[in-house]
Short mmCIF file of C-alpha atoms in Angstrom, two decimals:
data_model
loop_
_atom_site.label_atom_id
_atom_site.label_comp_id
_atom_site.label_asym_id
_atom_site.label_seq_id
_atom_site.Cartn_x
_atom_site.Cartn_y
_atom_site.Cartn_z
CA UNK A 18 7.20 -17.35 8.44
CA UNK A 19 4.07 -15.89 9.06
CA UNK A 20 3.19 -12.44 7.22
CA UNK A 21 1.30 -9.67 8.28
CA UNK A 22 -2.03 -11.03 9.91
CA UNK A 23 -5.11 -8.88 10.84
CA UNK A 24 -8.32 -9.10 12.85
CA UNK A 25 -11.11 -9.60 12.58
CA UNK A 26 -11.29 -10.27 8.80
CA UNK A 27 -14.98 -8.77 8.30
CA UNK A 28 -17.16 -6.71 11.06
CA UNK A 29 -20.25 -5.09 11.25
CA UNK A 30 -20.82 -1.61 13.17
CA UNK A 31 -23.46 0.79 13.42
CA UNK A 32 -23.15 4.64 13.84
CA UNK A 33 -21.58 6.03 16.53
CA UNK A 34 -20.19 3.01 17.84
CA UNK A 35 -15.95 2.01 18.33
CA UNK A 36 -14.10 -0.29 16.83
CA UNK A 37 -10.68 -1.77 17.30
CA UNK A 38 -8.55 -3.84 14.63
CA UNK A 39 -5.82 -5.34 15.30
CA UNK A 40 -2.44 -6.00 13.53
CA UNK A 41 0.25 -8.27 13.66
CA UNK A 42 3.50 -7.50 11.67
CA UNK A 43 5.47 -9.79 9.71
CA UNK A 44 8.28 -11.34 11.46
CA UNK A 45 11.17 -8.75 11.66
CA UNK A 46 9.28 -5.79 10.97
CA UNK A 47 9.10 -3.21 13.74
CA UNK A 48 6.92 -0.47 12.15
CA UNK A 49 3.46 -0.41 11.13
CA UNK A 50 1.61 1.79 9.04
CA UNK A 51 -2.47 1.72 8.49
CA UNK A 52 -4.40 2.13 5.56
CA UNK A 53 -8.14 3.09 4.61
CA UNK A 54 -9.39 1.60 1.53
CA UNK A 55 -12.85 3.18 0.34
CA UNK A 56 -14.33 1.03 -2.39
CA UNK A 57 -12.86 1.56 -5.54
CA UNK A 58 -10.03 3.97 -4.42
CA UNK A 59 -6.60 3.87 -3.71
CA UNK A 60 -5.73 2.87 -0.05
CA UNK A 61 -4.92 6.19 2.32
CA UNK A 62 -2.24 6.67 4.42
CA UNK A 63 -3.67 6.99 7.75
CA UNK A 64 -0.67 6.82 10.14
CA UNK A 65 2.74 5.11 10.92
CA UNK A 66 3.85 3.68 14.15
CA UNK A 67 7.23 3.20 15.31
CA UNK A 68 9.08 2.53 18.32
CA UNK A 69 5.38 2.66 19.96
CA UNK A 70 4.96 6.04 18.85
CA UNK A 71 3.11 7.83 15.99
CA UNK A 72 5.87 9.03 13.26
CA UNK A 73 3.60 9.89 10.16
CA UNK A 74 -0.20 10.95 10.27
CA UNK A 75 -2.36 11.35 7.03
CA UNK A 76 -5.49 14.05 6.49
CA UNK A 77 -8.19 11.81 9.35
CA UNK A 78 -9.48 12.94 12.05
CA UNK A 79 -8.62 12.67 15.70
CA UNK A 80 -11.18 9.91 15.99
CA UNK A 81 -8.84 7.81 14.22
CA UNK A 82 -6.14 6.97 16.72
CA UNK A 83 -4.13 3.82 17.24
CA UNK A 84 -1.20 2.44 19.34
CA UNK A 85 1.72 0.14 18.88
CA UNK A 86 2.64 -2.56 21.79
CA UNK A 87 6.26 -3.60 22.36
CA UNK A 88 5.82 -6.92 20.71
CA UNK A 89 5.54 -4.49 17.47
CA UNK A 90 2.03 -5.57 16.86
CA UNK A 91 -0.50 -2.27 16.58
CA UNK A 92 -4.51 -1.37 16.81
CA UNK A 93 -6.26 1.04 15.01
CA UNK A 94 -8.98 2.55 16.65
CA UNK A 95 -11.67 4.52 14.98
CA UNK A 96 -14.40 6.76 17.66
CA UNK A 97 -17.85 7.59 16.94
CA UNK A 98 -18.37 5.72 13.13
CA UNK A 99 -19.87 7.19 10.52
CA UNK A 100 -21.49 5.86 7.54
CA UNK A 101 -17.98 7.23 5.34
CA UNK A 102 -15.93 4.97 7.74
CA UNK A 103 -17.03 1.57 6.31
CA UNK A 104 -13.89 0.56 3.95
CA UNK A 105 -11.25 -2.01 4.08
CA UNK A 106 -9.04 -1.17 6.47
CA UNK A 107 -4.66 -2.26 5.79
CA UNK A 108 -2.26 -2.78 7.83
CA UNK A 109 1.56 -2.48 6.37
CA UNK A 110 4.71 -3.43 8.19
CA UNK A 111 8.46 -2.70 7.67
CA UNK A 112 11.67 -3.14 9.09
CA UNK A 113 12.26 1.02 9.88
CA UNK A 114 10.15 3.73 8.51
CA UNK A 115 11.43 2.89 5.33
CA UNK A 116 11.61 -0.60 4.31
CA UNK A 117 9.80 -2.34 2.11
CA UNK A 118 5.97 -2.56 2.66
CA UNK A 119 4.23 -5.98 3.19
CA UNK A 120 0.30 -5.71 3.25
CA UNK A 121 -1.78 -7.34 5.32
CA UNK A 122 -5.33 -9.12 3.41
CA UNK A 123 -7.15 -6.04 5.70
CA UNK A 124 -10.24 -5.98 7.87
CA UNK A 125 -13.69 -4.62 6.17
CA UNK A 126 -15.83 -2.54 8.29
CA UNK A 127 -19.34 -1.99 7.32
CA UNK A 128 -20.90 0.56 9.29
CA UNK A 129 -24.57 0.59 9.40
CA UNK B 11 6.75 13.11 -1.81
CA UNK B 12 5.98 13.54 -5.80
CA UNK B 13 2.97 12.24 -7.36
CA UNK B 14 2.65 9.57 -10.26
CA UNK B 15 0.59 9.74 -13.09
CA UNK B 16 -0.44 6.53 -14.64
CA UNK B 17 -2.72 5.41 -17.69
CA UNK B 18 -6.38 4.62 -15.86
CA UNK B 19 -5.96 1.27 -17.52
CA UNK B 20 -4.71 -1.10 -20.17
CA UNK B 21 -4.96 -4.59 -21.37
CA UNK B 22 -2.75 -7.24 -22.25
CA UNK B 23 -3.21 -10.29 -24.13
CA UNK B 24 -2.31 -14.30 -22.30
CA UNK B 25 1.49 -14.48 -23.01
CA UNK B 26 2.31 -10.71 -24.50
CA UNK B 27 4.35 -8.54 -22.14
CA UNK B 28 2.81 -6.38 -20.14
CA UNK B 29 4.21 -2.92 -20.07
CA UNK B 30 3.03 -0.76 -17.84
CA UNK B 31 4.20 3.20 -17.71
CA UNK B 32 4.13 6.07 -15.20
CA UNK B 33 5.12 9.56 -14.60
CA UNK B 34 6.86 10.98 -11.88
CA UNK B 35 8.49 13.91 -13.56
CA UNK B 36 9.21 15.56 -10.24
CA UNK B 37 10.62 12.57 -8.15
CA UNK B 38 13.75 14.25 -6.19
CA UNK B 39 17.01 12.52 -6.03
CA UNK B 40 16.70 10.76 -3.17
CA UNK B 41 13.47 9.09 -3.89
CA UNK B 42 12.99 5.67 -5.15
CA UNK B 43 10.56 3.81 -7.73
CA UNK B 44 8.51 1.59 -5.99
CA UNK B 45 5.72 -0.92 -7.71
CA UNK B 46 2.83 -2.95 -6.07
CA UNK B 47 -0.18 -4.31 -7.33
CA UNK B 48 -3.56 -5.30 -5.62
CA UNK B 49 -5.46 -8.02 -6.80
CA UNK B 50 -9.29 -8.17 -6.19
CA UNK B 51 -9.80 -7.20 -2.26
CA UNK B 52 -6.47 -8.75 -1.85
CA UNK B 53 -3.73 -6.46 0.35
CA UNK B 54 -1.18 -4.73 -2.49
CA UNK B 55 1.45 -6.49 -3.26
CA UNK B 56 4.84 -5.31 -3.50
CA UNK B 57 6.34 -6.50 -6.92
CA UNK B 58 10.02 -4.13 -7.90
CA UNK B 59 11.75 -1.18 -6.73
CA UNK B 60 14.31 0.96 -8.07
CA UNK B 61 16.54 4.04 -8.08
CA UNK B 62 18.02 4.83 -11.12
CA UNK B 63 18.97 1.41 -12.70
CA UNK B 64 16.45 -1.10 -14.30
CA UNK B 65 15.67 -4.09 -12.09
CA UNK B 66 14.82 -7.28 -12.68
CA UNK B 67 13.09 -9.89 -10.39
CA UNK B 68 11.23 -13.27 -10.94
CA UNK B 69 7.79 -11.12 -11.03
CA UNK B 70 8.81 -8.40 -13.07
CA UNK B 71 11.25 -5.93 -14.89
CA UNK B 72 11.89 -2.16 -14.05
CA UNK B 73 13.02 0.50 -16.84
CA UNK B 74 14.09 3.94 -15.12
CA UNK B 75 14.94 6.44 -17.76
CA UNK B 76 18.17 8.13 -17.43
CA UNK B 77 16.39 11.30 -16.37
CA UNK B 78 13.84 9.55 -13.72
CA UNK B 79 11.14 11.58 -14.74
CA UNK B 80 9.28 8.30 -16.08
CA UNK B 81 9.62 4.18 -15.62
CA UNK B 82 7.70 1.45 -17.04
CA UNK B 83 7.09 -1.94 -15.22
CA UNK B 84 7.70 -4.92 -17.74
CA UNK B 85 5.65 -8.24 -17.11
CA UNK B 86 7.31 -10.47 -19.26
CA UNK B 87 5.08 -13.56 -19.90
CA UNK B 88 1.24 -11.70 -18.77
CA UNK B 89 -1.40 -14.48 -16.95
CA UNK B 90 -4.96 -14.11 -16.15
CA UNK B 91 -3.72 -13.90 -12.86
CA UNK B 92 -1.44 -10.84 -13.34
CA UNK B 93 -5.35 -9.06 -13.64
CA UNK B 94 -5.37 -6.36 -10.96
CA UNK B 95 -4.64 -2.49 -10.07
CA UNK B 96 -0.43 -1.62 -10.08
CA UNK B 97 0.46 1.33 -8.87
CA UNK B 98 3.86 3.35 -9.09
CA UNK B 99 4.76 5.17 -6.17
CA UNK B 100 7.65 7.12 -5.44
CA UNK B 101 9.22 6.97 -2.00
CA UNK B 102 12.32 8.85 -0.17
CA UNK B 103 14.63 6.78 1.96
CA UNK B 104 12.95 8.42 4.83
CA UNK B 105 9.86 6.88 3.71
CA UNK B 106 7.72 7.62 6.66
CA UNK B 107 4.24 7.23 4.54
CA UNK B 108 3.98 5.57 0.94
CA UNK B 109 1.03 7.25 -0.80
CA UNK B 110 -0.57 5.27 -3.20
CA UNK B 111 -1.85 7.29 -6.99
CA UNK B 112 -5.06 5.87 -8.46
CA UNK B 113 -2.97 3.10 -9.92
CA UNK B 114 -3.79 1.37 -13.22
CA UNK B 115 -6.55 -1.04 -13.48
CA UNK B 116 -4.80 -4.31 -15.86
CA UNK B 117 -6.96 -6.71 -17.90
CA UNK B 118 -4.76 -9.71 -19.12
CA UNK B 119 -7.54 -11.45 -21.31
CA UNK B 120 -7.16 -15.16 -23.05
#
């Protein structure tokens, strides 16, 4: 049984570029929630997804946005990077908006 | 959702229990005690939950106090591998976005 996977692992990005990562919930799970993880902090809630649709949003920005396919799996999308944005990057999924959380091992954007 | 308060950190010796505490001395009645830990750039972990009786799993113990204003997580038998950030988070059972506190940072030392 397969947990929560994410992609790609490590990546590289310079100002003002996009990125996309990319989530795949544990078998079961229909919800996803994202997390930003600054180095040596706490993660942040960023937002939850649900029935393809954002549920729960956190204090970021519109440049964060993301989107939820019908397969359940979900991208996080994150417009015009700055230097702040480099962090490692979670991805959570549940079975409904308020099961139990299982963590993905994250993505780690550097932004140069 | 309320806030936790937990000790910044705290070490254990090989073998000794582990007893972790935190605060949550305005957790609502329908909100739950959830723990997770994070080991070194590792995804957290979830570990024990609870409402208002102590749990027990294979990873760990739960103690709710009868008010719910405070729990402690009980590692029984502490490893160097138990080394890494818990944190105590309270959560209501519409638990549309877990927010994490600044956790506390274990040391389990030989």
């Amino acid at each position: 049984d397969a947990g929560v996977t994410q992609s790609p692992t490590h990546l590289i990005k310079t100002r003002g570029q996009q990125v996309t990562l990319r989530c795949s919930p544990k078998s079961g799970h229909d919800t996803v929630s994202w997390y930003q993880q600054a180095l040596g902090q706490e993660p942040q809630f960023i937002f939850q997804y649900y029935e393809e649709e954002e549920r729960q949003r956190g204090n970021f920005p519109d440049r964060f946005s993301g989107h939820q396919f019908p397969n359940y799996s979900s991208e996080l999308n994150v417009n015009a990077l700055l230097l702040g944005d480099s962090a490692l990057y979670l991805c959570a999924s549940s079975f409904g908006v308020s099961g139990e959380l299982f963590f993905g091992e994250g993505s780690r954007l550097t932004v140069l | 959702d309320a806030k936790t308060t937990q000790p910044t950190s705290m070490d254990c010796a090989e073998g000794r229990a582990a007893n972790l505490p935190c605060n949550h001395s305005t957790i609502s009645g329908n909100e739950y005690v959830y723990w997770y830990r994070q080991i070194h750039s590792q995804g957290p972990q979830y570990i024990i939950h609870g409402l208002k009786n102590n749990e027990t799993n294979e990873m760990a113990s739960l103690i709710i106090t009868e008010d719910r204003k405070s729990s402690t997580l009980i590692l029984p038998h502490a490893t160097l591998r138990d080394t890494a950030v818990y944190y105590c988070i309270v959560r209501n059972t519409g638990g549309f976005k877990t927010i994490f506190g600044a956790g506390t940072r274990l040391f389990v030392k030989a």
